[in-house]
């Protein structure tokens, strides 16, 4: 119920008195009160629009649902994007209105929010946005690092194969649900990190470049318990042009 509007109408009906000619007129004291109520109502509506403006939306996939098969099936992608990620978006949009995080960019929320529902849902949105937008169909994805990124991987790991082996091993070895990331520090050095739950390397001041989602919802329909097989297959659809653009050096 629109309480200020109802109150406003009731007062207009009852807050009247007779003028010198006997006609009903509004009491000036109530006229001022009515203006105040109207202002309150307008402020409430402004806040509603503000909340709507600050809502997060589901990132659109830059490929068709079946485009990543057989590495990721259309069914897995549909559930992962349309159900799991959508739920994180919906949850965060319910948590933000009126909170200190309303109006902040997603990454800022993840960096500032303490452990809890806001951090978990914002973190999962950020993680999945980076995850889903790093893929291309196997025939279109650039299949290896180039330029500065390739040079840095070579410098730190000796070869792309050695880097991939460590990355996969850290994904397989992550206990429970989480993410394995390749990130860059401020100097451009690369680091592989394991992040539990919804965390993201931005919390550690790193720039996230590439990630494997090792929550079971990412692979269980297609691979069941074979996490290693899923992670090994993901390289086919990683678009290294996207990863190099994120590295940005
Ligand atoms: Fe996921």
PDB file of N, CA and C in Angstrom, residues 24-120:
ATOM      1  N   UNK A  24     -16.208  25.038   2.804  1.00  0.00           N
ATOM      2  CA  UNK A  24     -15.107  24.222   3.345  1.00  0.00           C
ATOM      3  C   UNK A  24     -13.790  24.673   2.733  1.00  0.00           C
ATOM      4  N   UNK A  25     -12.744  24.762   3.512  1.00  0.00           N
ATOM      5  CA  UNK A  25     -11.411  25.080   2.986  1.00  0.00           C
ATOM      6  C   UNK A  25     -10.343  24.320   3.786  1.00  0.00           C
ATOM      7  N   UNK A  26      -9.206  24.134   3.159  1.00  0.00           N
ATOM      8  CA  UNK A  26      -8.115  23.402   3.834  1.00  0.00           C
ATOM      9  C   UNK A  26      -7.498  24.254   4.914  1.00  0.00           C
ATOM     10  N   UNK A  27      -7.220  23.625   6.054  1.00  0.00           N
ATOM     11  CA  UNK A  27      -6.523  24.314   7.148  1.00  0.00           C
ATOM     12  C   UNK A  27      -5.073  24.536   6.719  1.00  0.00           C
ATOM     13  N   UNK A  28      -4.533  25.776   6.758  1.00  0.00           N
ATOM     14  CA  UNK A  28      -3.149  26.034   6.300  1.00  0.00           C
ATOM     15  C   UNK A  28      -2.112  25.156   6.991  1.00  0.00           C
ATOM     16  N   UNK A  29      -2.362  24.807   8.278  1.00  0.00           N
ATOM     17  CA  UNK A  29      -1.395  23.964   8.979  1.00  0.00           C
ATOM     18  C   UNK A  29      -1.288  22.598   8.290  1.00  0.00           C
ATOM     19  N   UNK A  30      -2.434  22.116   7.809  1.00  0.00           N
ATOM     20  CA  UNK A  30      -2.425  20.811   7.142  1.00  0.00           C
ATOM     21  C   UNK A  30      -1.869  20.908   5.729  1.00  0.00           C
ATOM     22  N   UNK A  31      -2.075  22.092   5.107  1.00  0.00           N
ATOM     23  CA  UNK A  31      -1.522  22.257   3.756  1.00  0.00           C
ATOM     24  C   UNK A  31      -0.016  22.049   3.763  1.00  0.00           C
ATOM     25  N   UNK A  32       0.649  22.614   4.796  1.00  0.00           N
ATOM     26  CA  UNK A  32       2.101  22.442   4.906  1.00  0.00           C
ATOM     27  C   UNK A  32       2.457  20.971   5.140  1.00  0.00           C
ATOM     28  N   UNK A  33       1.657  20.325   5.975  1.00  0.00           N
ATOM     29  CA  UNK A  33       1.897  18.916   6.274  1.00  0.00           C
ATOM     30  C   UNK A  33       1.740  18.059   5.009  1.00  0.00           C
ATOM     31  N   UNK A  34       0.748  18.418   4.189  1.00  0.00           N
ATOM     32  CA  UNK A  34       0.507  17.681   2.950  1.00  0.00           C
ATOM     33  C   UNK A  34       1.693  17.800   1.998  1.00  0.00           C
ATOM     34  N   UNK A  35       2.250  19.009   1.926  1.00  0.00           N
ATOM     35  CA  UNK A  35       3.404  19.211   1.046  1.00  0.00           C
ATOM     36  C   UNK A  35       4.575  18.337   1.481  1.00  0.00           C
ATOM     37  N   UNK A  36       4.728  18.225   2.803  1.00  0.00           N
ATOM     38  CA  UNK A  36       5.793  17.393   3.347  1.00  0.00           C
ATOM     39  C   UNK A  36       5.579  15.924   2.956  1.00  0.00           C
ATOM     40  N   UNK A  37       4.311  15.491   3.063  1.00  0.00           N
ATOM     41  CA  UNK A  37       4.000  14.107   2.692  1.00  0.00           C
ATOM     42  C   UNK A  37       4.276  13.842   1.217  1.00  0.00           C
ATOM     43  N   UNK A  38       3.916  14.819   0.378  1.00  0.00           N
ATOM     44  CA  UNK A  38       4.149  14.663  -1.061  1.00  0.00           C
ATOM     45  C   UNK A  38       5.651  14.527  -1.354  1.00  0.00           C
ATOM     46  N   UNK A  39       6.438  15.319  -0.623  1.00  0.00           N
ATOM     47  CA  UNK A  39       7.895  15.246  -0.792  1.00  0.00           C
ATOM     48  C   UNK A  39       8.428  13.861  -0.408  1.00  0.00           C
ATOM     49  N   UNK A  40       7.896  13.332   0.716  1.00  0.00           N
ATOM     50  CA  UNK A  40       8.317  11.995   1.180  1.00  0.00           C
ATOM     51  C   UNK A  40       8.008  10.958   0.106  1.00  0.00           C
ATOM     52  N   UNK A  41       6.810  11.073  -0.467  1.00  0.00           N
ATOM     53  CA  UNK A  41       6.387  10.108  -1.476  1.00  0.00           C
ATOM     54  C   UNK A  41       7.278  10.191  -2.713  1.00  0.00           C
ATOM     55  N   UNK A  42       7.618  11.425  -3.109  1.00  0.00           N
ATOM     56  CA  UNK A  42       8.477  11.609  -4.274  1.00  0.00           C
ATOM     57  C   UNK A  42       9.868  11.025  -4.009  1.00  0.00           C
ATOM     58  N   UNK A  43      10.371  11.218  -2.769  1.00  0.00           N
ATOM     59  CA  UNK A  43      11.693  10.703  -2.410  1.00  0.00           C
ATOM     60  C   UNK A  43      11.700   9.172  -2.477  1.00  0.00           C
ATOM     61  N   UNK A  44      10.577   8.587  -2.012  1.00  0.00           N
ATOM     62  CA  UNK A  44      10.482   7.127  -2.046  1.00  0.00           C
ATOM     63  C   UNK A  44      10.519   6.625  -3.491  1.00  0.00           C
ATOM     64  N   UNK A  45       9.803   7.323  -4.366  1.00  0.00           N
ATOM     65  CA  UNK A  45       9.789   6.908  -5.771  1.00  0.00           C
ATOM     66  C   UNK A  45      11.166   7.075  -6.406  1.00  0.00           C
ATOM     67  N   UNK A  46      11.863   8.147  -6.055  1.00  0.00           N
ATOM     68  CA  UNK A  46      13.223   8.360  -6.577  1.00  0.00           C
ATOM     69  C   UNK A  46      14.116   7.196  -6.151  1.00  0.00           C
ATOM     70  N   UNK A  47      13.963   6.769  -4.888  1.00  0.00           N
ATOM     71  CA  UNK A  47      14.781   5.654  -4.395  1.00  0.00           C
ATOM     72  C   UNK A  47      14.459   4.358  -5.129  1.00  0.00           C
ATOM     73  N   UNK A  48      13.157   4.182  -5.461  1.00  0.00           N
ATOM     74  CA  UNK A  48      12.784   2.974  -6.199  1.00  0.00           C
ATOM     75  C   UNK A  48      13.453   2.974  -7.572  1.00  0.00           C
ATOM     76  N   UNK A  49      13.439   4.122  -8.251  1.00  0.00           N
ATOM     77  CA  UNK A  49      14.079   4.224  -9.569  1.00  0.00           C
ATOM     78  C   UNK A  49      15.580   4.041  -9.449  1.00  0.00           C
ATOM     79  N   UNK A  50      16.148   4.593  -8.370  1.00  0.00           N
ATOM     80  CA  UNK A  50      17.591   4.477  -8.149  1.00  0.00           C
ATOM     81  C   UNK A  50      17.977   3.005  -7.989  1.00  0.00           C
ATOM     82  N   UNK A  51      17.184   2.264  -7.218  1.00  0.00           N
ATOM     83  CA  UNK A  51      17.463   0.842  -7.024  1.00  0.00           C
ATOM     84  C   UNK A  51      17.375   0.087  -8.336  1.00  0.00           C
ATOM     85  N   UNK A  52      16.378   0.454  -9.141  1.00  0.00           N
ATOM     86  CA  UNK A  52      16.195  -0.201 -10.436  1.00  0.00           C
ATOM     87  C   UNK A  52      17.398   0.063 -11.332  1.00  0.00           C
ATOM     88  N   UNK A  53      17.873   1.312 -11.315  1.00  0.00           N
ATOM     89  CA  UNK A  53      19.014   1.714 -12.136  1.00  0.00           C
ATOM     90  C   UNK A  53      20.273   0.959 -11.728  1.00  0.00           C
ATOM     91  N   UNK A  54      20.405   0.689 -10.422  1.00  0.00           N
ATOM     92  CA  UNK A  54      21.616   0.040  -9.920  1.00  0.00           C
ATOM     93  C   UNK A  54      21.581  -1.483  -9.988  1.00  0.00           C
ATOM     94  N   UNK A  55      20.508  -2.047 -10.519  1.00  0.00           N
ATOM     95  CA  UNK A  55      20.398  -3.504 -10.562  1.00  0.00           C
ATOM     96  C   UNK A  55      21.399  -4.101 -11.546  1.00  0.00           C
ATOM     97  N   UNK A  56      21.902  -5.279 -11.182  1.00  0.00           N
ATOM     98  CA  UNK A  56      22.794  -5.997 -12.096  1.00  0.00           C
ATOM     99  C   UNK A  56      21.959  -6.894 -13.003  1.00  0.00           C
ATOM    100  N   UNK A  57      22.464  -7.135 -14.203  1.00  0.00           N
ATOM    101  CA  UNK A  57      21.740  -7.986 -15.152  1.00  0.00           C
ATOM    102  C   UNK A  57      22.628  -9.161 -15.549  1.00  0.00           C
ATOM    103  N   UNK A  58      21.972 -10.182 -16.061  1.00  0.00           N
ATOM    104  CA  UNK A  58      22.681 -11.402 -16.484  1.00  0.00           C
ATOM    105  C   UNK A  58      23.506 -11.096 -17.735  1.00  0.00           C
ATOM    106  N   UNK A  59      24.802 -11.404 -17.671  1.00  0.00           N
ATOM    107  CA  UNK A  59      25.666 -11.173 -18.841  1.00  0.00           C
ATOM    108  C   UNK A  59      25.185 -12.052 -19.998  1.00  0.00           C
ATOM    109  N   UNK A  60      25.155 -11.470 -21.191  1.00  0.00           N
ATOM    110  CA  UNK A  60      24.729 -12.242 -22.363  1.00  0.00           C
ATOM    111  C   UNK A  60      25.892 -13.075 -22.887  1.00  0.00           C
ATOM    112  N   UNK A  61      25.614 -14.305 -23.273  1.00  0.00           N
ATOM    113  CA  UNK A  61      26.671 -15.164 -23.816  1.00  0.00           C
ATOM    114  C   UNK A  61      26.981 -14.730 -25.246  1.00  0.00           C
ATOM    115  N   UNK A  62      28.280 -14.592 -25.569  1.00  0.00           N
ATOM    116  CA  UNK A  62      28.633 -14.155 -26.929  1.00  0.00           C
ATOM    117  C   UNK A  62      28.675 -15.313 -27.926  1.00  0.00           C
ATOM    118  N   UNK A  63      27.973 -16.404 -27.638  1.00  0.00           N
ATOM    119  CA  UNK A  63      27.920 -17.574 -28.530  1.00  0.00           C
ATOM    120  C   UNK A  63      26.624 -18.314 -28.236  1.00  0.00           C
ATOM    121  N   UNK A  64      26.263 -19.240 -29.147  1.00  0.00           N
ATOM    122  CA  UNK A  64      25.031 -20.027 -28.969  1.00  0.00           C
ATOM    123  C   UNK A  64      25.238 -21.088 -27.884  1.00  0.00           C
ATOM    124  N   UNK A  65      24.135 -21.570 -27.318  1.00  0.00           N
ATOM    125  CA  UNK A  65      24.203 -22.557 -26.224  1.00  0.00           C
ATOM    126  C   UNK A  65      24.973 -23.818 -26.618  1.00  0.00           C
ATOM    127  N   UNK A  66      24.839 -24.234 -27.885  1.00  0.00           N
ATOM    128  CA  UNK A  66      25.502 -25.480 -28.307  1.00  0.00           C
ATOM    129  C   UNK A  66      26.893 -25.228 -28.893  1.00  0.00           C
ATOM    130  N   UNK A  67      27.326 -23.962 -28.900  1.00  0.00           N
ATOM    131  CA  UNK A  67      28.570 -23.600 -29.604  1.00  0.00           C
ATOM    132  C   UNK A  67      29.827 -24.178 -28.958  1.00  0.00           C
ATOM    133  N   UNK A  68      29.759 -24.515 -27.671  1.00  0.00           N
ATOM    134  CA  UNK A  68      30.969 -25.000 -26.989  1.00  0.00           C
ATOM    135  C   UNK A  68      31.012 -26.528 -26.896  1.00  0.00           C
ATOM    136  N   UNK A  69      30.037 -27.193 -27.503  1.00  0.00           N
ATOM    137  CA  UNK A  69      30.034 -28.667 -27.480  1.00  0.00           C
ATOM    138  C   UNK A  69      31.184 -29.207 -28.325  1.00  0.00           C
ATOM    139  N   UNK A  70      31.760 -30.359 -27.996  1.00  0.00           N
ATOM    140  CA  UNK A  70      31.371 -31.243 -26.888  1.00  0.00           C
ATOM    141  C   UNK A  70      32.072 -30.912 -25.568  1.00  0.00           C
ATOM    142  N   UNK A  71      32.866 -29.848 -25.527  1.00  0.00           N
ATOM    143  CA  UNK A  71      33.605 -29.555 -24.282  1.00  0.00           C
ATOM    144  C   UNK A  71      32.623 -29.203 -23.165  1.00  0.00           C
ATOM    145  N   UNK A  72      31.655 -28.302 -23.471  1.00  0.00           N
ATOM    146  CA  UNK A  72      30.583 -27.970 -22.527  1.00  0.00           C
ATOM    147  C   UNK A  72      29.278 -28.130 -23.292  1.00  0.00           C
ATOM    148  N   UNK A  73      28.394 -28.989 -22.815  1.00  0.00           N
ATOM    149  CA  UNK A  73      27.136 -29.243 -23.528  1.00  0.00           C
ATOM    150  C   UNK A  73      26.184 -28.051 -23.383  1.00  0.00           C
ATOM    151  N   UNK A  74      25.222 -28.000 -24.302  1.00  0.00           N
ATOM    152  CA  UNK A  74      24.206 -26.948 -24.240  1.00  0.00           C
ATOM    153  C   UNK A  74      23.410 -27.049 -22.934  1.00  0.00           C
ATOM    154  N   UNK A  75      23.198 -28.282 -22.470  1.00  0.00           N
ATOM    155  CA  UNK A  75      22.437 -28.464 -21.222  1.00  0.00           C
ATOM    156  C   UNK A  75      23.203 -27.886 -20.025  1.00  0.00           C
ATOM    157  N   UNK A  76      24.483 -28.206 -19.942  1.00  0.00           N
ATOM    158  CA  UNK A  76      25.304 -27.648 -18.847  1.00  0.00           C
ATOM    159  C   UNK A  76      25.346 -26.131 -18.932  1.00  0.00           C
ATOM    160  N   UNK A  77      25.569 -25.619 -20.133  1.00  0.00           N
ATOM    161  CA  UNK A  77      25.673 -24.169 -20.304  1.00  0.00           C
ATOM    162  C   UNK A  77      24.354 -23.486 -19.933  1.00  0.00           C
ATOM    163  N   UNK A  78      23.265 -24.108 -20.339  1.00  0.00           N
ATOM    164  CA  UNK A  78      21.954 -23.539 -20.054  1.00  0.00           C
ATOM    165  C   UNK A  78      21.690 -23.452 -18.545  1.00  0.00           C
ATOM    166  N   UNK A  79      22.008 -24.532 -17.827  1.00  0.00           N
ATOM    167  CA  UNK A  79      21.817 -24.519 -16.368  1.00  0.00           C
ATOM    168  C   UNK A  79      22.808 -23.567 -15.693  1.00  0.00           C
ATOM    169  N   UNK A  80      24.046 -23.634 -16.139  1.00  0.00           N
ATOM    170  CA  UNK A  80      25.112 -22.853 -15.494  1.00  0.00           C
ATOM    171  C   UNK A  80      24.842 -21.351 -15.626  1.00  0.00           C
ATOM    172  N   UNK A  81      24.509 -20.952 -16.840  1.00  0.00           N
ATOM    173  CA  UNK A  81      24.281 -19.529 -17.111  1.00  0.00           C
ATOM    174  C   UNK A  81      22.861 -19.103 -16.711  1.00  0.00           C
ATOM    175  N   UNK A  82      21.874 -19.857 -17.160  1.00  0.00           N
ATOM    176  CA  UNK A  82      20.472 -19.432 -16.990  1.00  0.00           C
ATOM    177  C   UNK A  82      19.893 -19.684 -15.604  1.00  0.00           C
ATOM    178  N   UNK A  83      20.466 -20.630 -14.866  1.00  0.00           N
ATOM    179  CA  UNK A  83      19.943 -20.937 -13.519  1.00  0.00           C
ATOM    180  C   UNK A  83      20.917 -20.479 -12.423  1.00  0.00           C
ATOM    181  N   UNK A  84      22.144 -21.004 -12.466  1.00  0.00           N
ATOM    182  CA  UNK A  84      23.091 -20.692 -11.384  1.00  0.00           C
ATOM    183  C   UNK A  84      23.485 -19.218 -11.384  1.00  0.00           C
ATOM    184  N   UNK A  85      23.959 -18.721 -12.534  1.00  0.00           N
ATOM    185  CA  UNK A  85      24.381 -17.317 -12.566  1.00  0.00           C
ATOM    186  C   UNK A  85      23.179 -16.390 -12.377  1.00  0.00           C
ATOM    187  N   UNK A  86      22.053 -16.741 -12.977  1.00  0.00           N
ATOM    188  CA  UNK A  86      20.854 -15.908 -12.805  1.00  0.00           C
ATOM    189  C   UNK A  86      20.473 -15.804 -11.323  1.00  0.00           C
ATOM    190  N   UNK A  87      20.623 -16.900 -10.589  1.00  0.00           N
ATOM    191  CA  UNK A  87      20.284 -16.875  -9.158  1.00  0.00           C
ATOM    192  C   UNK A  87      21.210 -15.923  -8.395  1.00  0.00           C
ATOM    193  N   UNK A  88      22.501 -15.917  -8.739  1.00  0.00           N
ATOM    194  CA  UNK A  88      23.424 -14.988  -8.069  1.00  0.00           C
ATOM    195  C   UNK A  88      23.027 -13.537  -8.363  1.00  0.00           C
ATOM    196  N   UNK A  89      22.642 -13.276  -9.602  1.00  0.00           N
ATOM    197  CA  UNK A  89      22.227 -11.917  -9.991  1.00  0.00           C
ATOM    198  C   UNK A  89      20.964 -11.511  -9.217  1.00  0.00           C
ATOM    199  N   UNK A  90      20.010 -12.410  -9.180  1.00  0.00           N
ATOM    200  CA  UNK A  90      18.754 -12.109  -8.462  1.00  0.00           C
ATOM    201  C   UNK A  90      19.025 -11.877  -6.968  1.00  0.00           C
ATOM    202  N   UNK A  91      19.852 -12.737  -6.383  1.00  0.00           N
ATOM    203  CA  UNK A  91      20.150 -12.604  -4.951  1.00  0.00           C
ATOM    204  C   UNK A  91      20.803 -11.266  -4.647  1.00  0.00           C
ATOM    205  N   UNK A  92      21.801 -10.892  -5.465  1.00  0.00           N
ATOM    206  CA  UNK A  92      22.513  -9.636  -5.205  1.00  0.00           C
ATOM    207  C   UNK A  92      21.562  -8.447  -5.349  1.00  0.00           C
ATOM    208  N   UNK A  93      20.693  -8.496  -6.348  1.00  0.00           N
ATOM    209  CA  UNK A  93      19.756  -7.383  -6.553  1.00  0.00           C
ATOM    210  C   UNK A  93      18.773  -7.219  -5.391  1.00  0.00           C
ATOM    211  N   UNK A  94      18.529  -8.323  -4.676  1.00  0.00           N
ATOM    212  CA  UNK A  94      17.671  -8.224  -3.486  1.00  0.00           C
ATOM    213  C   UNK A  94      18.456  -7.685  -2.294  1.00  0.00           C
ATOM    214  N   UNK A  95      19.753  -7.967  -2.254  1.00  0.00           N
ATOM    215  CA  UNK A  95      20.571  -7.575  -1.092  1.00  0.00           C
ATOM    216  C   UNK A  95      21.026  -6.112  -1.128  1.00  0.00           C
ATOM    217  N   UNK A  96      21.164  -5.551  -2.342  1.00  0.00           N
ATOM    218  CA  UNK A  96      21.803  -4.234  -2.456  1.00  0.00           C
ATOM    219  C   UNK A  96      20.971  -3.016  -2.059  1.00  0.00           C
ATOM    220  N   UNK A  97      19.662  -2.959  -2.407  1.00  0.00           N
ATOM    221  CA  UNK A  97      18.926  -1.711  -2.138  1.00  0.00           C
ATOM    222  C   UNK A  97      19.025  -1.266  -0.677  1.00  0.00           C
ATOM    223  N   UNK A  98      19.458  -0.027  -0.495  1.00  0.00           N
ATOM    224  CA  UNK A  98      19.565   0.529   0.854  1.00  0.00           C
ATOM    225  C   UNK A  98      20.856   0.187   1.556  1.00  0.00           C
ATOM    226  N   UNK A  99      21.686  -0.678   0.944  1.00  0.00           N
ATOM    227  CA  UNK A  99      22.948  -1.049   1.597  1.00  0.00           C
ATOM    228  C   UNK A  99      24.052  -0.090   1.150  1.00  0.00           C
ATOM    229  N   UNK A 100      25.184  -0.162   1.839  1.00  0.00           N
ATOM    230  CA  UNK A 100      26.311   0.723   1.483  1.00  0.00           C
ATOM    231  C   UNK A 100      26.917   0.359   0.136  1.00  0.00           C
ATOM    232  N   UNK A 101      26.540  -0.811  -0.415  1.00  0.00           N
ATOM    233  CA  UNK A 101      27.118  -1.264  -1.678  1.00  0.00           C
ATOM    234  C   UNK A 101      26.281  -0.862  -2.887  1.00  0.00           C
ATOM    235  N   UNK A 102      25.092  -0.313  -2.647  1.00  0.00           N
ATOM    236  CA  UNK A 102      24.219   0.077  -3.755  1.00  0.00           C
ATOM    237  C   UNK A 102      24.911   1.166  -4.582  1.00  0.00           C
ATOM    238  N   UNK A 103      24.962   0.963  -5.891  1.00  0.00           N
ATOM    239  CA  UNK A 103      25.580   1.947  -6.785  1.00  0.00           C
ATOM    240  C   UNK A 103      27.045   1.681  -7.066  1.00  0.00           C
ATOM    241  N   UNK A 104      27.653   0.740  -6.327  1.00  0.00           N
ATOM    242  CA  UNK A 104      29.068   0.415  -6.576  1.00  0.00           C
ATOM    243  C   UNK A 104      29.191  -0.497  -7.792  1.00  0.00           C
ATOM    244  N   UNK A 105      30.352  -0.428  -8.451  1.00  0.00           N
ATOM    245  CA  UNK A 105      30.655  -1.377  -9.528  1.00  0.00           C
ATOM    246  C   UNK A 105      30.867  -2.755  -8.897  1.00  0.00           C
ATOM    247  N   UNK A 106      30.645  -3.777  -9.698  1.00  0.00           N
ATOM    248  CA  UNK A 106      30.735  -5.154  -9.194  1.00  0.00           C
ATOM    249  C   UNK A 106      32.091  -5.446  -8.545  1.00  0.00           C
ATOM    250  N   UNK A 107      33.158  -5.063  -9.243  1.00  0.00           N
ATOM    251  CA  UNK A 107      34.507  -5.356  -8.724  1.00  0.00           C
ATOM    252  C   UNK A 107      34.755  -4.634  -7.399  1.00  0.00           C
ATOM    253  N   UNK A 108      34.217  -3.446  -7.273  1.00  0.00           N
ATOM    254  CA  UNK A 108      34.399  -2.680  -6.032  1.00  0.00           C
ATOM    255  C   UNK A 108      33.670  -3.379  -4.871  1.00  0.00           C
ATOM    256  N   UNK A 109      32.491  -3.906  -5.160  1.00  0.00           N
ATOM    257  CA  UNK A 109      31.754  -4.639  -4.122  1.00  0.00           C
ATOM    258  C   UNK A 109      32.572  -5.840  -3.655  1.00  0.00           C
ATOM    259  N   UNK A 110      33.138  -6.576  -4.619  1.00  0.00           N
ATOM    260  CA  UNK A 110      33.915  -7.780  -4.276  1.00  0.00           C
ATOM    261  C   UNK A 110      35.151  -7.397  -3.446  1.00  0.00           C
ATOM    262  N   UNK A 111      35.759  -6.272  -3.785  1.00  0.00           N
ATOM    263  CA  UNK A 111      36.954  -5.853  -3.036  1.00  0.00           C
ATOM    264  C   UNK A 111      36.615  -5.366  -1.625  1.00  0.00           C
ATOM    265  N   UNK A 112      35.417  -4.784  -1.449  1.00  0.00           N
ATOM    266  CA  UNK A 112      35.102  -4.141  -0.173  1.00  0.00           C
ATOM    267  C   UNK A 112      34.213  -4.953   0.766  1.00  0.00           C
ATOM    268  N   UNK A 113      33.366  -5.815   0.228  1.00  0.00           N
ATOM    269  CA  UNK A 113      32.399  -6.519   1.086  1.00  0.00           C
ATOM    270  C   UNK A 113      33.097  -7.590   1.928  1.00  0.00           C
ATOM    271  N   UNK A 114      32.720  -7.704   3.203  1.00  0.00           N
ATOM    272  CA  UNK A 114      33.280  -8.796   4.023  1.00  0.00           C
ATOM    273  C   UNK A 114      32.632 -10.125   3.630  1.00  0.00           C
ATOM    274  N   UNK A 115      33.179 -11.212   4.161  1.00  0.00           N
ATOM    275  CA  UNK A 115      32.593 -12.533   3.888  1.00  0.00           C
ATOM    276  C   UNK A 115      31.128 -12.521   4.269  1.00  0.00           C
ATOM    277  N   UNK A 116      30.293 -13.055   3.372  1.00  0.00           N
ATOM    278  CA  UNK A 116      28.853 -13.058   3.648  1.00  0.00           C
ATOM    279  C   UNK A 116      28.083 -13.039   2.347  1.00  0.00           C
ATOM    280  N   UNK A 117      26.764 -12.901   2.427  1.00  0.00           N
ATOM    281  CA  UNK A 117      25.918 -13.022   1.217  1.00  0.00           C
ATOM    282  C   UNK A 117      26.255 -12.016   0.115  1.00  0.00           C
ATOM    283  N   UNK A 118      26.531 -10.752   0.447  1.00  0.00           N
ATOM    284  CA  UNK A 118      26.831  -9.758  -0.601  1.00  0.00           C
ATOM    285  C   UNK A 118      28.111 -10.158  -1.324  1.00  0.00           C
ATOM    286  N   UNK A 119      29.146 -10.493  -0.564  1.00  0.00           N
ATOM    287  CA  UNK A 119      30.417 -10.908  -1.178  1.00  0.00           C
ATOM    288  C   UNK A 119      30.221 -12.162  -2.027  1.00  0.00           C
ATOM    289  N   UNK A 120      29.510 -13.146  -1.497  1.00  0.00           N
ATOM    290  CA  UNK A 120      29.345 -14.415  -2.217  1.00  0.00           C
ATOM    291  C   UNK A 120      28.640 -14.224  -3.556  1.00  0.00           C
TER     292      UNK A 120
END
